[in-house]
Amino acid sequence: SLCFIEVIVHKDDTSKELLEWGSRVSAANSRPPNPQ
């Protein structure tokens, strides 16, 4: 499930929103979000 997250990071389009979304997805997957 890290594949699509990597693609999002590479997009660089509204990266902030995408990163926030990725953090929520990670949390849903029982994974600790990256502190920024």
GROMACS .gro file of C-alpha atoms in nm:
model
   36
    1SER     CA    1   0.000   0.000   0.000
    2LEU     CA    2   0.308   0.223  -0.006
    3CYS     CA    3   0.309   0.223  -0.387
    4PHE     CA    4   0.028   0.475  -0.432
    5ILE     CA    5   0.168   0.689  -0.149
    6GLU     CA    6   0.502   0.710  -0.330
    7VAL     CA    7   0.327   0.811  -0.650
    8ILE     CA    8   0.143   1.086  -0.462
    9VAL     CA    9   0.469   1.221  -0.320
   10HIS     CA   10   0.620   1.223  -0.669
   11LYS     CA   11   0.323   1.417  -0.806
   12ASP     CA   12   0.415   1.737  -0.617
   13ASP     CA   13   0.063   1.868  -0.684
   14THR     CA   14  -0.080   2.021  -0.367
   15SER     CA   15   0.175   1.806  -0.186
   16LYS     CA   16   0.050   1.931   0.150
   17GLU     CA   17  -0.302   1.801   0.091
   18LEU     CA   18  -0.169   1.475  -0.051
   19LEU     CA   19   0.068   1.429   0.243
   20GLU     CA   20  -0.216   1.490   0.485
   21TRP     CA   21  -0.430   1.237   0.300
   22GLY     CA   22  -0.141   0.990   0.303
   23SER     CA   23  -0.102   1.036   0.678
   24ARG     CA   24  -0.471   0.959   0.729
   25VAL     CA   25  -0.442   0.649   0.511
   26SER     CA   26  -0.135   0.540   0.707
   27ALA     CA   27  -0.324   0.589   1.033
   28ALA     CA   28  -0.609   0.381   0.893
   29ASN     CA   29  -0.353   0.110   0.819
   30SER     CA   30  -0.240   0.118   1.185
   31ARG     CA   31   0.082   0.293   1.086
   32PRO     CA   32   0.236   0.589   1.273
   33PRO     CA   33   0.220   0.912   1.066
   34ASN     CA   34   0.549   1.086   0.992
   35PRO     CA   35   0.601   1.386   1.225
   36GLN     CA   36   0.665   1.705   1.030
   0.00000   0.00000   0.00000
